[in-house]
Amino acid sequence: MTVFHFFNCAMLTFGPHAVYYSATPLSEYDTIGTSAKAAAVYLGTALVKLVCLATFLKESENDNFDPYQELLKVLINFIDVAGLYFALTQLTHRNISQNHKFQAVGLGWAFADSVLHRLAPLWVGARGLEFTWEYIFQGFEANANLVLNLSLAALGSLMWLRKNKPRTLIPIIYACAGVLATMPSITSYLRRALGWQPAKVVSFELFSSLMMAFISWQLFSACQRSA
Amino acid sequence: MAWRRRGRIGGGVEVLDSIYSVVALVLVLVACVELGDAATAVDVYRLIQYDLAGVPYGSRLAGLNHHACAPPFAPGADLSRTVVMMPVRELNLTFLREYIINNQPLGGLLLLLPQKVSNRIVGEIKSKDDGLMRNILVELEQLLIHANIPYPVYFAFEDDKINAIFADVRRSDATGQPPMAPTGGYKLVVSSPEPKRVSSPTITNIQGWLPGLKGDGDTNQLPTIAVVASYDTFGAAPALSVGSDSNGSGVVALLEIARLFSLLYSNPRTRGRYNLLFGLTSGGPYNYNGTLKWLRSFDQRLRESIDYAICLNSIGSWKNELWIHVSKPPENAYIKQVHESLSDVANELGVTIGIKHKKINISNPRVAWEHEQFSRLRITAVTLSELSAAPELLESTGGLNDTRDSLDEAAVYRTIRLVSESLARHIYGHQGKNIQIFADNSSLALNPSYISAWLDLLSRTPRVAPFLSKTDPIISALKKELSDHTVEVHVQHETIDGMFSFYDSTRATLNIYQVASVAFDLLLLLVVGAYLILLFGFLVVTTRGLDDLINLFRRPPSRKVKAA
C-alpha cells in the first residue's frame, strides 16, 4: 500500500511532463534531444548555484527571515536565468521552430528540476508506512513549477530569440520575466517570513503560475501576430 | 540517411543496456534504505514467556504488526487482526479474563501503565487510588502469568504522545471509521525476532564470610550464624520487575547488617565468638532453588556449625507487626531462643512479632519460605517477613506493583535495628539486658543514606534471574559490596532446575504509524489518473486541434481497413 502511495505521488509529480511531451506536437518533431540538453544545462546551473550559495551565504542559526540573505539568494537565482539563456540561445538545436524550441527547453528544464529536487525525498519518504500530505503537495508544486518554467522559457525566447518585437511590449516582457525568475524567492518568503501553511503556499504557487502562464501566452501571441 | 540512423540505433542500444544495468544497481541499493520514520516510537516491555514442567505460559509471540483499537467494543467484534490498547487505570478485568480464558484470538494486547511516580511517598500515607491500582496490578499480573496467551502482550508507560494516540483511536472507534479519510487509523509495529529459549539460565549465589574470634581451637569449630536474603525477582514484565519490597528490602537489610558487623568485627577486641555467614541467594521465586544448591555446596563441618539462620523476605512495608515463620514447632528450644531474642528487642522498639508454624511436606516440591530449604537439611532457620501467609508459587515475587514508592524506609530501618540488635545480644551474651549496641548517634548507628541509596539502586534494576548473566553489573556490585564488609566472598554459579525454562526478548521498540486507508489511495489514483487524462486531452486540443484528438481514437479502425 505504501509503494502504491509512492506510485501515486510519482505519477502526480512526473506524469504531467510525460503527458505534455506526448500530447503536444513536441513528440511529432522528436524534440527529446533538446529537452535532454536543457536538462543537462539545468544540472550544470544547479551545481554553479550550489557553489555560489556555499561560498557567499552565511549559516543562519534560526529560521528568521534575513533580508540581506534573501537578497543574496535572489541574485543567485538569476544564475537560473543565465542558464536558461545558455540553453535557449547557445546550444545547437535541430531545425525546430521557435514555438517548439522554447517548449522543449522549458519541459526539459522543469523535468530536471523535479527529478533533482523531488525524486529522492519521494523515494525515501513516501514508501514508509506513515502518511503525510507532504508528497501530494510536492506533486502540486511540481505541476506549478512546470507551468512556471514553460512561461519563463517562452518569455526568454521572446527576449533573446525574437528580433523584432513591438516597442510597447518590451518592458512588460522584461517585467514578467523578472517576476517569474524571482518566484522561488517569493514562495520561500511566504513560507518562512509570513509562516503560511503548506496548503496555502501550494495553492498560491498554482494560482500564480497559471496567471503568469496566461500573461506570457498573451504576450507571445501578441508578438507572433505582429511578426 | 537510413544507415546513419541504424548506426545510431545500434550504438543507442549498447548505451541503453549499460544504462539499464546501472539503473538496476541503483534501484537495488536504494531499496535497501531502511525506513524508520514512525510518528512515534515507544519503549515497550514484553510479558514473560516461560514453560513450567513443559506447560507453556505467558505470551508466546513477540512480533506485532496490526491496527490499533480501544475498548469498549461492540459485542462479537472480530479483534484477531487488531491490537487492543488498554490503560490499566480503566481496566475491565472481567472482560480481559473472559477473553483470555476463552482463548479468544487477538492481534495483540498493549497495556498502558500509569506514569512512573518519580517522587517517593514518605511515610505510610498512601492514597486510596494507589492502593486500588496496586490491587489491580496484582490481579492482572496473576491472570497474565498463569495463562497461555498465543499473541504478543506488551506493557508501556503512559505519556502525552501515547495518550493522544489512544484518545484518537477511541474517538475514531466510537464514530465508526470513515473509510475515505486519510487517517485510516494507527498501525502498531514491533519488529522483533522470534523469541528463543534462554539456553542455560544461571542463578548466582553470593556469600560473604566474617570469621569470629578464634579461641584456642580452630575457627571452623566456632558456631556460625547465617543471615540470608534472596535477591532475584519474577514478574509479568521481566524488564520492569524491580522488586523493591520483594526482596530488595531484604537485600538492603542484609547489606546494612553486614556493614555494622564488619565494623564490630574489624577490631579483634570487639570481635564476637561466632562466625557470620551472609548469603545473597538467587532462584527465590522458583522454590528457592538457589538456596538449595548453595546449601548443598557446604561441607559437612560448616553445615553442622550453623547455630541458626535468619532469612529476610519482604520487610519493607510493615507498620507494627512482623512475623517469624518456622517449620519446626515453636516449642522447640532453639526456635524459642530466637523468638525470644527478637521479641525482646521488638518490645523495646514498640512493635510485635508473631510466630507462624508451617510444617514441611517433603513430598511436595513447593517451597514457600527460604528457611524450609535449611530445615530440609536439618539446620535451624526462621524467615522474618511482613507477610503473614505463605505466598503461592510466583506470587509476591516483586512484580509490576512492587516499585520504590511501595516501600517505607522507616520499616526497613526498624527491621535492621531489630535483627542486628538481637544478633549482637546473642553473640556477645547480652540477652535480656537493655543495651543499645547500635544506638542512633553512636559510631555504630545505622546509616539511612546507605539504606536509601541501595534501595534506590535496587528499585532501578530488574533482577529476573534467567536474564541476569554471570557478569551482570548488579551481581558484581553486590559482590563488591559484600567483599567490602566481609573477609571472604565466594560466588557460585548454578543453573535453574529443569522444571522452568524461559524465553528471551523482554523489551522492544514499538513504532506507531498513522496510516492512510487503502480506499484513500485508490481515490487518489483515480483523481490523478483523471487529471492526467484531462491534461492530455486539453493539450491535444489546444495545440493540435480537436480533430487530432478524435483521430487518436479513430486510428485502430483505419488500420483494419488497410489490412483488408
Tab-separated table of C-alpha atoms in Angstrom, chain B residues 83 104 159 207 319 366 421 427 483:
chain	number	residue	atom	x	y	z
B	83	VAL	CA	-4.015	-4.669	18.769
B	104	GLN	CA	-10.295	-15.647	22.032
B	159	ASP	CA	2.883	9.631	28.280
B	207	GLN	CA	28.186	-15.446	50.094
B	319	LYS	CA	3.807	-0.888	60.406
B	366	ARG	CA	6.680	-26.384	46.688
B	421	GLU	CA	20.401	-5.809	67.979
B	427	ILE	CA	26.718	-13.048	70.026
B	483	SER	CA	33.639	-8.060	49.861
